[in-house]
CSV table of C-alpha atoms in Angstrom, one decimal:
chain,number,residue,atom,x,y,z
A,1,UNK,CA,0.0,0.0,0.0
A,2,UNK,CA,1.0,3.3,-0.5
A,3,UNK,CA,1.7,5.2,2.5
A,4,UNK,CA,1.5,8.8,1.2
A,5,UNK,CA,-1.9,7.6,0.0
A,6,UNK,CA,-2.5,6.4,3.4
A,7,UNK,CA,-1.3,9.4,5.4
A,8,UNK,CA,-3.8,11.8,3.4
A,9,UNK,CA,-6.5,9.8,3.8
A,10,UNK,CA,-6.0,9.2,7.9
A,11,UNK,CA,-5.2,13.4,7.5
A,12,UNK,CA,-9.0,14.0,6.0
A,13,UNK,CA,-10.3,11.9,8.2
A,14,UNK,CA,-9.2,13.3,11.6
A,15,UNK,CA,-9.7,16.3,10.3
A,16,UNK,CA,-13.3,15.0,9.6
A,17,UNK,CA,-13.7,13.8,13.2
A,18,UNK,CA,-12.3,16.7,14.6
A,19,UNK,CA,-13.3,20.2,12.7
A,20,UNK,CA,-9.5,21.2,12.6
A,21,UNK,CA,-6.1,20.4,10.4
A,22,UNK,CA,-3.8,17.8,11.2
A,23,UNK,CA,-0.4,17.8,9.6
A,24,UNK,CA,1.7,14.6,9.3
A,25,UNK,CA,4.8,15.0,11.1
A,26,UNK,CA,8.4,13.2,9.4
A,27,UNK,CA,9.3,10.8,12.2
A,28,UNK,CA,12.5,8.8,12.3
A,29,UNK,CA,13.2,5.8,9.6
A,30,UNK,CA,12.6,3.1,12.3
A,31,UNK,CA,9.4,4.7,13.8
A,32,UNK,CA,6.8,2.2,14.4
A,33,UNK,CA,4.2,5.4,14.1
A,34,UNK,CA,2.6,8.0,11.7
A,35,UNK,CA,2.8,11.1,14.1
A,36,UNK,CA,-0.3,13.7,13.1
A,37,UNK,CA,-0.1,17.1,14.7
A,38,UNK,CA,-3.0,19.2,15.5
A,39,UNK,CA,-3.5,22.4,17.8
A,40,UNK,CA,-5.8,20.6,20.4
A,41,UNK,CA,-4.8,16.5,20.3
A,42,UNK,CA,-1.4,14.7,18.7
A,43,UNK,CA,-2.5,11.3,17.5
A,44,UNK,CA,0.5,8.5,16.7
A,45,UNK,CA,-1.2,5.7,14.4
A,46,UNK,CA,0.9,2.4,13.5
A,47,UNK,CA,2.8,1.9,10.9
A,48,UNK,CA,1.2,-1.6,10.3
A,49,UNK,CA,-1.9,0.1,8.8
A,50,UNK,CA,0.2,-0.2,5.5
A,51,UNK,CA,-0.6,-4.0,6.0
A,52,UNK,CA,-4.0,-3.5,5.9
A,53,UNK,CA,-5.7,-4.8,1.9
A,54,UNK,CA,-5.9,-0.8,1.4
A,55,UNK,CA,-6.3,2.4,2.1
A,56,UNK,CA,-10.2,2.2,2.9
A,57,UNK,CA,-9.8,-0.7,4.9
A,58,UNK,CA,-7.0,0.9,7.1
A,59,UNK,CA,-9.1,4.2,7.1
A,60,UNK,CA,-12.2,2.2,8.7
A,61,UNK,CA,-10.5,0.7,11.4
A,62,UNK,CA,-9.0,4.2,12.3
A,63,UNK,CA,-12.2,5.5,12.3
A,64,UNK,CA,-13.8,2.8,14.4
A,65,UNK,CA,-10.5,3.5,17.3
A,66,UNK,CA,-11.9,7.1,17.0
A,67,UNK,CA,-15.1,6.6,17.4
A,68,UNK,CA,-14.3,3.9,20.1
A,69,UNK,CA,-12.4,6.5,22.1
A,70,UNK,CA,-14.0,9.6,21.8
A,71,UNK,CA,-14.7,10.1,24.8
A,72,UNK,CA,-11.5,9.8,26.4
A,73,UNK,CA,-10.0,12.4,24.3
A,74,UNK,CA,-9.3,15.4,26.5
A,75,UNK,CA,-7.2,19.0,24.4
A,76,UNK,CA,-3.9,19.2,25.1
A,77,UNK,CA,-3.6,15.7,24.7
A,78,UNK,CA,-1.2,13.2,22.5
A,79,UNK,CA,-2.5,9.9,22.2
A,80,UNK,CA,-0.9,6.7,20.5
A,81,UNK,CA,-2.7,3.4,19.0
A,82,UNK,CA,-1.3,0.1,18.8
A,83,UNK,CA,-2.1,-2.2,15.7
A,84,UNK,CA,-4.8,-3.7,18.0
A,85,UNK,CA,-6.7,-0.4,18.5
A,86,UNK,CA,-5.5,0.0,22.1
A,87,UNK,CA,-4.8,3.6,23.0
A,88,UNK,CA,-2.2,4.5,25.6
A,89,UNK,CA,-1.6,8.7,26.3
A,90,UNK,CA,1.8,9.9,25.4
A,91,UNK,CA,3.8,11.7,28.4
């Protein structure tokens, strides 16, 4: 899968879900994570959505995390998914 593809659709979507831009941020070669950067909530999403059988697919499964979540999403906030959908906050 295409990961630039990818990354602009996971951008429309929390932007979508959230009423405000995001902007991918370049993390190091070995990252596990696609780091998104917003003014209210920073959102780290695994790099093993590339594995998923495409770019809708992998966007649906973010979107049910999201929607699985939203209420534990407080401003201020970085947050970071597993592969699983498990959330953990970032320090």
């Amino acid at each position: 899968m295409d990961s630039k593809e990818l990354c602009a659709s996971l951008t429309n979507l929390l932007v979508h879900n959230f009423e405000m831009e995001f902007h991918l941020r370049e993390n190091p070669i070995l990252s596990r994570h696609f780091y998104f950067e917003s003014k209210d909530y920073d959102f780290y999403l695994p790099f093993a959505l590339t594995m998923e059988s495409s770019v809708g697919s992998a966007t649906k499964k973010v979107n049910r995390w999201l929607e699985r979540h939203s209420s534990d999403f407080e401003v201020g906030t970085a947050y970071s998914f597993d592969a699983d959908g498990n959330i953990t906050v970032k320090s």
